[in-house]
Coordinates of C-alpha atoms in Angstrom, one line a residue:
M17 CA 15.7 36.9 26.1
H18 CA 12.9 34.3 25.7
E19 CA 10.2 36.9 26.2
A20 CA 11.7 38.9 23.3
V21 CA 11.7 35.9 21.1
H22 CA 8.0 35.1 21.7
H23 CA 6.9 38.7 20.9
S24 CA 9.2 39.0 17.8
A25 CA 6.4 38.4 15.3
S26 CA 5.4 41.6 13.6
A27 CA 2.0 43.1 14.0
Q28 CA 1.5 42.3 10.3
T29 CA 2.3 38.7 10.9
R30 CA 0.0 38.4 13.8
R31 CA -2.8 40.0 11.8
R32 CA -2.2 37.4 9.1
I33 CA -2.5 34.6 11.6
A34 CA -5.8 36.0 13.0
A35 CA -7.1 36.4 9.5
L36 CA -6.3 32.8 8.6
L37 CA -8.1 31.5 11.7
V38 CA -11.1 33.7 11.2
V39 CA -11.4 32.6 7.6
A40 CA -11.0 28.9 8.6
L41 CA -13.5 29.1 11.4
L42 CA -16.1 31.0 9.4
G43 CA -15.7 28.6 6.5
A44 CA -16.0 25.7 8.9
C45 CA -19.1 26.4 10.8
G46 CA -20.7 29.8 10.0
G47 CA -18.8 32.0 12.4
P48 CA -18.5 31.2 16.1
D49 CA -15.4 32.8 17.6
A50 CA -12.4 30.7 18.3
D51 CA -12.6 30.8 22.1
A52 CA -16.2 29.7 22.1
A53 CA -15.5 26.9 19.6
R54 CA -12.6 25.6 21.7
S55 CA -14.5 25.7 25.0
T56 CA -16.2 22.3 24.3
A57 CA -13.5 19.6 24.5
G58 CA -13.8 17.1 21.7
T59 CA -15.7 19.4 19.4
R60 CA -12.9 21.2 17.5
L61 CA -9.1 21.6 17.5
T62 CA -7.1 24.3 15.7
I63 CA -3.7 22.9 14.8
A64 CA -1.2 25.0 12.7
V65 CA 0.7 23.1 10.0
P66 CA 4.0 24.5 8.6
L67 CA 3.6 23.4 5.0
D68 CA 0.9 23.3 2.4
G69 CA 0.6 19.7 1.4
G70 CA -1.9 20.3 -1.5
P71 CA -5.2 18.5 -1.7
L72 CA -3.9 15.6 0.4
H73 CA -3.2 12.6 -1.7
P74 CA 0.0 10.6 -2.1
Y75 CA 1.1 12.7 -5.1
S76 CA 0.4 16.1 -3.6
G77 CA 3.6 16.3 -1.4
A78 CA 1.7 16.1 1.9
N79 CA 3.4 15.0 5.1
D80 CA 2.6 11.5 6.2
F81 CA 0.7 12.6 9.4
L82 CA -1.7 14.5 7.2
L83 CA -2.2 11.7 4.8
G84 CA -2.8 9.4 7.7
L85 CA -5.9 11.4 8.8
V86 CA -7.5 10.6 5.4
Y87 CA -6.0 7.3 4.3
D88 CA -5.4 3.9 6.0
K89 CA -2.8 1.3 5.2
L90 CA -2.9 -2.5 5.3
F91 CA -0.7 -2.5 8.4
E92 CA -0.2 0.3 10.9
P93 CA 1.4 2.6 11.9
S94 CA 4.5 2.3 9.7
P95 CA 7.7 0.4 9.0
Y96 CA 9.3 2.3 11.9
V97 CA 8.1 -0.3 14.4
D98 CA 9.3 -3.9 14.4
R99 CA 5.9 -5.5 14.0
P100 CA 3.2 -3.3 12.6
A101 CA -0.4 -4.1 13.7
P102 CA -3.2 -5.1 11.3
G103 CA -4.9 -2.1 9.6
L104 CA -7.1 -2.5 6.5
A105 CA -5.6 -6.1 6.5
E106 CA -6.5 -8.7 9.1
A107 CA -3.4 -10.9 8.3
A108 CA -0.6 -11.4 5.9
E109 CA 0.8 -14.9 5.2
Q110 CA 4.1 -15.6 3.4
L111 CA 3.8 -18.7 1.2
D112 CA 7.3 -18.8 0.0
S113 CA 10.3 -16.5 -0.5
I114 CA 8.5 -14.3 -3.1
T115 CA 4.8 -14.9 -2.4
W116 CA 2.4 -13.4 0.1
V117 CA -1.4 -13.6 0.6
V118 CA -3.1 -10.7 2.4
T119 CA -6.6 -11.1 4.0
L120 CA -8.5 -7.8 4.2
R121 CA -10.8 -6.5 7.0
D122 CA -14.5 -6.9 6.3
G123 CA -17.0 -4.1 6.4
V124 CA -14.8 -1.1 5.7
R125 CA -16.2 1.7 3.6
W126 CA -14.8 4.7 1.8
H127 CA -15.8 8.2 2.8
D128 CA -18.3 8.2 0.0
G129 CA -20.0 5.0 1.2
R130 CA -18.6 2.6 -1.3
P131 CA -17.3 -0.7 0.0
F132 CA -13.5 -1.3 0.4
T133 CA -12.4 -4.5 -1.5
A134 CA -9.5 -6.4 -2.8
A135 CA -9.9 -4.5 -6.1
D136 CA -8.8 -1.3 -4.3
V137 CA -5.7 -2.9 -3.0
R138 CA -4.7 -4.5 -6.3
F139 CA -5.4 -1.2 -8.1
T140 CA -3.4 0.9 -5.6
Y141 CA -0.3 -1.3 -5.8
E142 CA -0.4 -1.5 -9.6
Y143 CA -1.0 2.3 -9.8
Y144 CA 2.1 3.0 -7.7
R145 CA 4.2 0.4 -9.5
D146 CA 3.3 1.4 -13.1
G147 CA 2.5 5.1 -12.9
S148 CA 4.1 8.3 -11.8
P149 CA 6.5 7.9 -8.9
N150 CA 5.9 9.4 -5.4
R151 CA 7.6 8.9 -2.1
H152 CA 5.8 5.5 -1.6
T153 CA 6.2 3.9 -5.0
H154 CA 9.6 2.4 -4.7
H155 CA 8.1 -0.1 -2.3
V156 CA 6.3 -1.7 -5.3
S157 CA 8.4 -0.8 -8.3
E158 CA 12.0 -1.5 -7.1
V159 CA 12.7 -2.1 -3.4
P160 CA 11.0 -4.6 -3.6
R161 CA 9.7 -5.2 -7.1
I162 CA 6.2 -6.7 -7.0
E163 CA 5.6 -8.4 -10.3
R164 CA 2.1 -9.8 -10.0
I165 CA -0.8 -8.6 -7.8
T166 CA -3.9 -10.8 -8.0
E167 CA -7.4 -10.6 -6.5
V168 CA -8.0 -14.1 -5.0
D169 CA -11.5 -13.0 -4.0
E170 CA -13.1 -9.8 -2.6
R171 CA -11.1 -10.1 0.7
R172 CA -7.8 -11.6 -0.4
V173 CA -4.9 -10.4 -2.5
R174 CA -1.9 -12.3 -3.7
F175 CA 1.5 -10.6 -4.1
E176 CA 4.4 -12.1 -6.1
C177 CA 7.8 -10.4 -6.0
A178 CA 10.6 -10.4 -8.5
Y179 CA 13.1 -11.4 -5.9
P180 CA 12.8 -12.5 -2.3
C181 CA 10.8 -10.1 -0.2
P182 CA 10.8 -11.3 3.4
L183 CA 10.0 -7.8 4.8
L184 CA 6.9 -7.2 2.6
G185 CA 4.6 -7.8 5.6
R186 CA 6.5 -5.5 8.0
V187 CA 7.6 -2.7 5.6
T188 CA 5.8 -2.4 2.3
L189 CA 2.3 -3.2 3.6
A190 CA 2.9 -0.8 6.4
D191 CA 3.8 2.2 4.2
L192 CA 1.5 2.5 1.3
P193 CA -1.8 4.4 1.6
I194 CA -4.6 2.6 -0.1
L195 CA -6.5 4.5 -2.8
P196 CA -10.1 4.0 -4.0
H197 CA -10.2 2.3 -7.4
H198 CA -13.5 3.9 -8.3
V199 CA -11.9 7.4 -8.0
W200 CA -8.3 7.0 -9.0
S201 CA -8.9 4.7 -12.0
A202 CA -9.9 7.9 -13.9
V203 CA -6.9 9.9 -12.8
S204 CA -4.2 9.8 -15.5
E205 CA -2.1 12.8 -14.2
P206 CA -2.0 12.3 -10.4
R207 CA 0.1 15.3 -9.7
Q208 CA -2.5 17.5 -11.3
Y209 CA -5.4 16.0 -9.4
T210 CA -7.1 18.6 -7.1
D211 CA -10.4 17.1 -6.0
L212 CA -10.8 16.6 -2.2
P213 CA -9.6 13.1 -1.3
V214 CA -11.7 10.0 -0.6
G215 CA -10.2 7.7 1.9
T216 CA -11.1 5.2 4.6
G217 CA -9.3 7.1 7.3
P218 CA -10.6 8.6 10.6
Y219 CA -11.1 12.1 9.1
R220 CA -12.6 13.4 5.9
L221 CA -11.1 16.5 4.3
T222 CA -14.1 18.8 3.7
E223 CA -12.4 22.0 2.8
Y224 CA -9.0 23.1 1.5
R225 CA -7.8 26.6 0.7
S226 CA -4.4 26.6 -1.0
G227 CA -1.8 28.3 1.2
R228 CA -4.5 29.1 3.9
F229 CA -6.1 26.1 5.8
Y230 CA -7.5 22.6 5.9
R231 CA -10.8 21.6 7.5
F232 CA -11.5 18.0 8.5
E233 CA -14.6 16.3 9.8
A234 CA -14.5 13.1 11.8
N235 CA -15.5 9.8 10.1
A236 CA -17.9 8.4 12.7
E237 CA -17.9 5.0 10.8
H238 CA -14.1 4.5 10.9
Y239 CA -13.4 0.8 11.6
R240 CA -11.2 1.7 14.7
G241 CA -14.0 3.8 16.2
R242 CA -15.3 7.3 16.3
P243 CA -12.5 9.9 16.6
L244 CA -12.3 11.8 19.8
V245 CA -12.4 15.3 18.1
A246 CA -15.3 16.1 15.7
E247 CA -13.6 18.8 13.7
L248 CA -10.0 19.8 12.9
I249 CA -9.0 23.3 11.6
M250 CA -5.4 23.4 10.3
P251 CA -4.2 26.9 9.3
I252 CA -1.0 26.8 7.2
I253 CA 1.6 29.0 8.9
A254 CA 5.1 28.6 7.5
D255 CA 6.8 31.2 9.8
Q256 CA 8.2 29.5 12.9
S257 CA 8.0 32.6 15.1
A258 CA 4.4 33.3 14.0
V259 CA 3.3 29.8 14.8
F260 CA 4.5 29.9 18.4
T261 CA 3.3 33.4 18.9
A262 CA -0.2 32.2 17.9
L263 CA 0.1 29.3 20.3
R264 CA 1.1 31.4 23.2
T265 CA -1.7 34.0 22.6
G266 CA -4.3 31.2 22.3
E267 CA -5.1 31.6 18.6
I268 CA -4.2 27.9 18.0
D269 CA -4.5 24.9 20.2
A270 CA -1.3 23.0 19.0
A271 CA 1.3 23.1 16.3
A272 CA 2.4 20.3 14.0
R273 CA 6.0 21.4 14.4
D274 CA 8.3 20.9 17.3
L275 CA 9.6 23.7 19.5
P276 CA 13.0 25.1 18.8
P277 CA 15.5 24.5 21.6
E278 CA 15.6 28.1 22.7
L279 CA 11.8 28.2 23.3
R280 CA 11.3 25.0 25.2
E281 CA 12.1 26.3 28.7
T282 CA 9.8 29.3 28.3
F283 CA 6.9 27.3 26.9
A284 CA 7.2 24.7 29.6
S285 CA 6.7 27.4 32.2
T286 CA 3.9 29.3 30.4
P287 CA 0.5 29.1 32.1
G288 CA -2.1 27.2 30.0
I289 CA 0.5 25.5 27.9
A290 CA 1.9 21.9 28.3
V291 CA 5.0 20.5 26.6
M292 CA 5.6 16.9 25.7
N293 CA 8.9 15.5 24.6
T294 CA 9.3 12.7 22.0
A295 CA 12.2 10.7 20.6
A296 CA 12.2 11.9 17.0
L297 CA 13.1 9.5 14.3
S298 CA 15.1 12.2 12.4
I299 CA 18.7 13.1 11.8
V300 CA 20.2 16.5 11.2
E301 CA 22.9 15.7 8.7
L302 CA 25.8 17.2 6.7
R303 CA 25.5 16.3 3.1
P304 CA 28.7 16.4 0.9
N305 CA 28.4 16.5 -2.9
Y306 CA 29.7 13.0 -3.6
R307 CA 29.8 13.7 -7.4
K308 CA 32.7 16.2 -7.1
A309 CA 36.2 16.1 -5.7
P310 CA 37.3 15.7 -3.0
F311 CA 33.9 14.5 -1.7
S312 CA 33.9 11.8 -4.4
D313 CA 36.9 10.3 -2.5
A314 CA 35.7 7.8 0.2
R315 CA 38.8 8.5 2.3
F316 CA 37.9 12.2 2.4
R317 CA 34.4 11.6 3.4
E318 CA 35.6 9.3 6.2
G319 CA 38.0 12.0 7.4
L320 CA 35.1 14.6 7.4
S321 CA 33.1 12.3 9.7
Y322 CA 36.0 11.9 12.1
A323 CA 36.5 15.7 12.2
I324 CA 33.1 16.6 13.6
D325 CA 32.5 16.9 17.4
R326 CA 28.9 15.9 17.5
Q327 CA 28.5 16.3 21.3
A328 CA 29.6 19.9 21.1
L329 CA 26.8 20.5 18.5
V330 CA 24.2 19.0 20.8
D331 CA 25.4 21.0 23.8
R332 CA 25.5 24.4 22.0
V333 CA 22.9 24.1 19.3
L334 CA 20.3 21.9 21.0
L335 CA 21.1 23.0 24.5
G336 CA 21.5 19.4 25.4
L337 CA 18.1 18.4 24.1
G338 CA 19.1 15.6 21.7
R339 CA 21.8 13.0 21.1
P340 CA 25.1 13.3 19.2
G341 CA 25.1 11.5 15.9
T342 CA 27.8 9.1 17.0
R343 CA 25.7 6.1 16.0
G344 CA 25.7 7.1 12.4
Y345 CA 23.1 6.7 9.8
P346 CA 20.2 5.4 9.8
H347 CA 18.6 6.3 13.1
P348 CA 19.7 4.2 16.0
D349 CA 16.1 3.8 17.3
S350 CA 14.9 2.1 14.2
P351 CA 14.5 -1.7 14.7
W352 CA 16.3 -2.1 11.3
T353 CA 19.5 -0.3 12.4
D354 CA 22.7 -2.1 13.3
P355 CA 23.2 -1.5 17.1
T356 CA 27.0 -1.7 16.7
L357 CA 27.3 1.4 14.4
L358 CA 29.8 4.0 15.7
T359 CA 31.0 7.2 14.1
P360 CA 33.3 8.8 16.7
W361 CA 34.9 12.2 16.8
N362 CA 38.7 11.9 16.4
A363 CA 40.5 14.9 14.8
D364 CA 43.8 13.0 14.8
S365 CA 42.3 10.2 12.7
A366 CA 40.8 12.8 10.4
E367 CA 44.2 14.4 9.8
T368 CA 45.9 11.0 9.3
L369 CA 43.4 10.1 6.7
F370 CA 43.7 13.4 4.9
D371 CA 47.5 13.1 4.9
R372 CA 47.5 9.6 3.5
A373 CA 45.1 10.6 0.8
G374 CA 47.3 13.4 -0.4
Y375 CA 45.3 16.4 1.1
A376 CA 48.2 18.2 2.7
D377 CA 48.9 21.8 3.6
R378 CA 51.9 22.3 1.3
D379 CA 52.2 26.1 1.7
G380 CA 51.8 26.3 5.4
D381 CA 48.8 28.6 5.5
G382 CA 46.7 26.3 7.6
V383 CA 44.5 25.1 4.8
R384 CA 45.1 21.8 3.0
E385 CA 45.2 21.5 -0.7
L386 CA 44.0 19.0 -3.3
P387 CA 46.9 17.2 -5.0
N388 CA 46.7 19.8 -7.8
G389 CA 47.3 22.6 -5.3
V390 CA 43.7 23.9 -5.1
P391 CA 43.0 24.8 -1.5
L392 CA 40.2 23.0 0.4
R393 CA 37.8 25.9 0.7
F394 CA 34.1 25.1 0.7
T395 CA 30.8 26.6 1.3
I396 CA 28.2 25.1 3.7
L397 CA 24.6 25.9 2.6
A398 CA 22.0 26.4 5.4
D399 CA 18.3 27.0 5.2
G400 CA 17.5 30.5 6.4
G401 CA 14.2 29.3 7.9
E402 CA 16.0 27.0 10.3
P403 CA 18.1 29.0 12.8
A404 CA 19.4 25.8 14.5
W405 CA 20.8 24.6 11.2
I406 CA 22.6 27.9 10.7
R407 CA 24.2 27.7 14.1
T408 CA 25.2 24.1 13.3
A409 CA 26.8 25.1 10.1
E410 CA 28.7 27.9 11.8
M411 CA 30.1 25.5 14.4
L412 CA 31.1 23.1 11.7
T413 CA 33.3 25.7 10.1
A414 CA 35.3 26.1 13.3
Q415 CA 35.6 22.3 13.7
L416 CA 36.7 21.8 10.1
A417 CA 39.3 24.5 10.5
V418 CA 41.0 22.5 13.2
V419 CA 41.9 19.8 10.6
G420 CA 42.9 22.2 7.8
I421 CA 39.6 22.6 5.9
A422 CA 38.4 26.2 5.3
A423 CA 34.6 26.5 5.2
S424 CA 32.1 29.4 5.2
V425 CA 28.4 29.5 5.7
Q426 CA 25.9 30.7 3.1
V427 CA 22.3 31.1 4.2
V428 CA 19.7 30.7 1.5
E429 CA 15.9 30.3 1.2
R430 CA 14.6 26.8 1.3
G431 CA 13.5 26.9 -2.4
V432 CA 16.9 28.1 -3.5
L433 CA 18.6 25.4 -1.4
S434 CA 16.5 22.8 -3.1
Q435 CA 17.2 24.1 -6.5
R436 CA 21.0 24.2 -5.9
V437 CA 21.0 20.7 -4.5
S438 CA 19.0 19.3 -7.4
A439 CA 21.4 21.0 -9.9
G440 CA 24.5 19.7 -8.0
Q441 CA 25.6 23.3 -7.3
Y442 CA 26.9 22.9 -3.8
D443 CA 29.8 21.6 -1.7
L444 CA 28.1 20.8 1.6
F445 CA 24.7 21.5 3.2
V446 CA 23.0 21.0 6.5
S447 CA 19.6 19.4 6.3
R448 CA 17.2 17.2 8.3
I449 CA 16.0 13.8 7.0
G450 CA 12.8 12.3 8.6
P451 CA 11.6 8.9 9.5
H452 CA 11.0 7.5 6.0
G453 CA 14.6 8.1 5.2
V454 CA 16.2 7.0 8.4
A455 CA 13.9 4.3 9.9
D456 CA 12.5 2.5 6.8
P457 CA 15.0 -0.3 5.9
D458 CA 13.9 -0.5 2.2
Q459 CA 14.2 3.3 1.8
F460 CA 17.8 3.1 3.1
V461 CA 18.6 0.7 0.2
M462 CA 16.6 2.8 -2.3
S463 CA 18.4 6.0 -1.2
Q464 CA 21.6 4.4 -2.5
R465 CA 20.0 4.0 -5.9
S466 CA 18.0 7.2 -6.2
G467 CA 20.6 9.8 -6.1
Y468 CA 20.1 10.8 -2.4
L469 CA 22.9 8.8 -0.7
W470 CA 24.3 7.5 -4.0
S471 CA 23.2 7.1 -7.6
R472 CA 22.7 4.0 -9.7
D473 CA 24.8 5.5 -12.5
L474 CA 27.9 5.5 -10.4
A475 CA 29.8 2.3 -9.6
H476 CA 30.4 1.7 -5.9
P477 CA 33.0 -1.1 -5.6
T478 CA 32.5 -1.8 -1.9
M479 CA 28.7 -1.4 -1.7
D480 CA 27.6 -3.1 -4.9
P481 CA 28.4 -6.6 -3.8
L482 CA 26.5 -5.9 -0.5
F483 CA 23.5 -4.8 -2.5
E484 CA 23.4 -8.2 -4.2
R485 CA 23.7 -10.0 -0.9
W486 CA 20.7 -7.9 0.4
R487 CA 18.7 -8.6 -2.8
T488 CA 19.0 -12.4 -2.6
A489 CA 18.4 -12.7 1.2
A490 CA 15.3 -14.8 1.6
T491 CA 14.6 -14.6 5.3
V492 CA 14.0 -11.7 7.7
E493 CA 17.2 -12.7 9.6
A494 CA 19.3 -12.9 6.4
R495 CA 17.9 -9.6 5.1
R496 CA 18.6 -7.9 8.4
D497 CA 22.2 -9.2 8.4
A498 CA 22.7 -7.9 4.9
L499 CA 21.2 -4.6 5.7
F500 CA 23.6 -4.2 8.7
A501 CA 26.6 -4.9 6.5
L502 CA 25.4 -2.2 4.1
Q503 CA 25.0 0.2 7.0
R504 CA 28.5 -0.5 8.4
E505 CA 30.1 0.1 5.0
F506 CA 28.1 3.2 4.4
N507 CA 29.1 4.8 7.7
R508 CA 32.8 4.1 6.9
Q509 CA 32.6 6.4 3.9
P510 CA 29.3 8.3 4.4
T511 CA 27.5 10.5 1.9
S512 CA 25.3 11.7 4.8
I513 CA 27.1 12.5 8.0
A514 CA 24.8 12.2 11.0
L515 CA 25.3 15.3 13.2
Y516 CA 22.7 14.7 15.9
Y517 CA 19.4 13.1 16.6
P518 CA 17.0 15.8 17.9
T519 CA 14.6 15.4 20.8
E520 CA 11.3 16.9 19.8
S521 CA 9.2 19.0 22.1
W522 CA 5.6 19.7 21.3
A523 CA 3.6 22.5 22.9
Y524 CA -0.2 22.5 23.1
R525 CA -3.1 23.9 25.2
P526 CA -4.3 21.0 27.4
T527 CA -7.7 22.7 28.1
A528 CA -8.5 22.3 24.4
F529 CA -7.2 18.7 24.1
D530 CA -5.0 16.6 26.4
G531 CA -5.1 13.2 24.6
W532 CA -1.9 13.5 22.7
V533 CA 0.3 10.4 22.5
E534 CA 3.6 9.6 20.8
S535 CA 3.8 7.4 17.7
P536 CA 7.3 6.6 16.6
G537 CA 8.3 8.9 13.7
F538 CA 5.2 11.0 13.9
G539 CA 5.6 13.0 17.1
I540 CA 2.2 13.7 18.7
V541 CA 0.1 15.3 15.9
H542 CA -1.3 12.2 14.1
K543 CA -4.4 10.1 13.9
W544 CA -3.5 7.9 16.8
S545 CA -3.8 10.8 19.2
L546 CA -7.3 11.4 17.9
L547 CA -8.6 7.8 18.0
P548 CA -10.0 5.9 21.0
R549 CA -7.6 4.4 23.5
D550 CA -8.3 0.8 22.5
A551 CA -7.5 1.7 18.8
R552 CA -3.9 2.7 19.6
V553 CA -2.5 -0.7 20.4
G554 CA 0.8 -1.2 18.6
A555 CA 0.9 2.3 17.3
V556 CA 2.0 4.5 20.2
V557 CA 4.7 4.6 22.8
S558 CA 3.3 2.8 25.9
R559 CA 4.2 5.5 28.5
R560 CA 1.7 7.8 27.0
D561 CA -1.1 5.4 26.1

């Protein structure tokens, strides 16, 4: 069966992959063939990426691992570790509950040779706070809100928050990519900006062809040292089957997407390919539409959570390669998640909750009804490009039937799914939320305000007082305690039901490069794998360093 899966890509798809690689390599260096180019370790790597992230800046929609090749942050690698290490900053000192002073690293230069200074940091944070929103900007504009940013001198920046911000040094400063003032001060419409980016990161993007490929060259002057690989070619290949066919046939060296469960055993035994497992900071979730009945009823959402046998999903969908979502949301491996969270499977408790809330099977047909007599029949949307999520949705229909809820699965394209969710035209859908959503403590709070987990325009009688407790907490310990209280209440009446925590497996060709290391939340394809060993301290899992 596995052999058939690997060879399922059509001849047309395989020709498309080959064409992409030829174009990329010819554009990169004038035409040596892929095998010859890969034969010298440290010269070039070809890594397929699944999505086009545009011209790689914080407003282009690029994945964090791609942005990290080009841009650095004040602290690294992310808020997903308990104590991020100094990056572009040497130190951050908290003066009082709302004030921090950051001292910057000396001697850093942008890719165009201009010096990096405090003016760049001040500009970046003000640009994020006052301009168009992106996935980073809430860390300045709202959670937390930084009111004043001042250049003390060329190497020091002062931050003053609107309310206590004890996690600024561990979260905010470790999340925001720093932009060059001399470039971005002239950009009034950031989402329309298409020039190649200028960063301080270990790689410089030298070529980008929309929908086709990226080409990077190493920044030999990077402050952490010369990268281990001189050139990166990243063809954009969205089709999952096509990616892994290309890896198996040697057309690419690695893929920036994890192996699906049904391919892991085969790839692990394929000559010339190695497989590395990582503990992903992601959750596959079931999202109910909390704006419509009965999902607007906290009791109904609690009953849904009890109705789901998460271990069965892991056993059958992931083939055991993952953990059941019984620890709830956010991810249990985040240092900012309450270790006591528990969301067990208990069909009897689910039925009791439904009965007490008035969702009874009054006509005896096996399907419960709303109090007005409308049967509880729902549709679960699933992304057609994610076979594991489709299987998950199909299993959920059987589990929900046990407690008197009728559900069917509708498979749709990713774009259609996004449109329907944005328009509120859904009952339930299966999705995956990554590390920024499930391991960043400030994002957990922001998600309750942004419309993802809840919306600021809806009152939430049990959560609203906890938000105020969180907002006024002035120490790391008090903020953590308030965060844990929010998490416990959220999981009692969830608007994201954690189904399972996947284990990720990454396949690559070790003869091309065998320096891959795991960084929490980033898998193995990230800048830390490509930097010298002594530059990785604090950024990678020690067993691979």
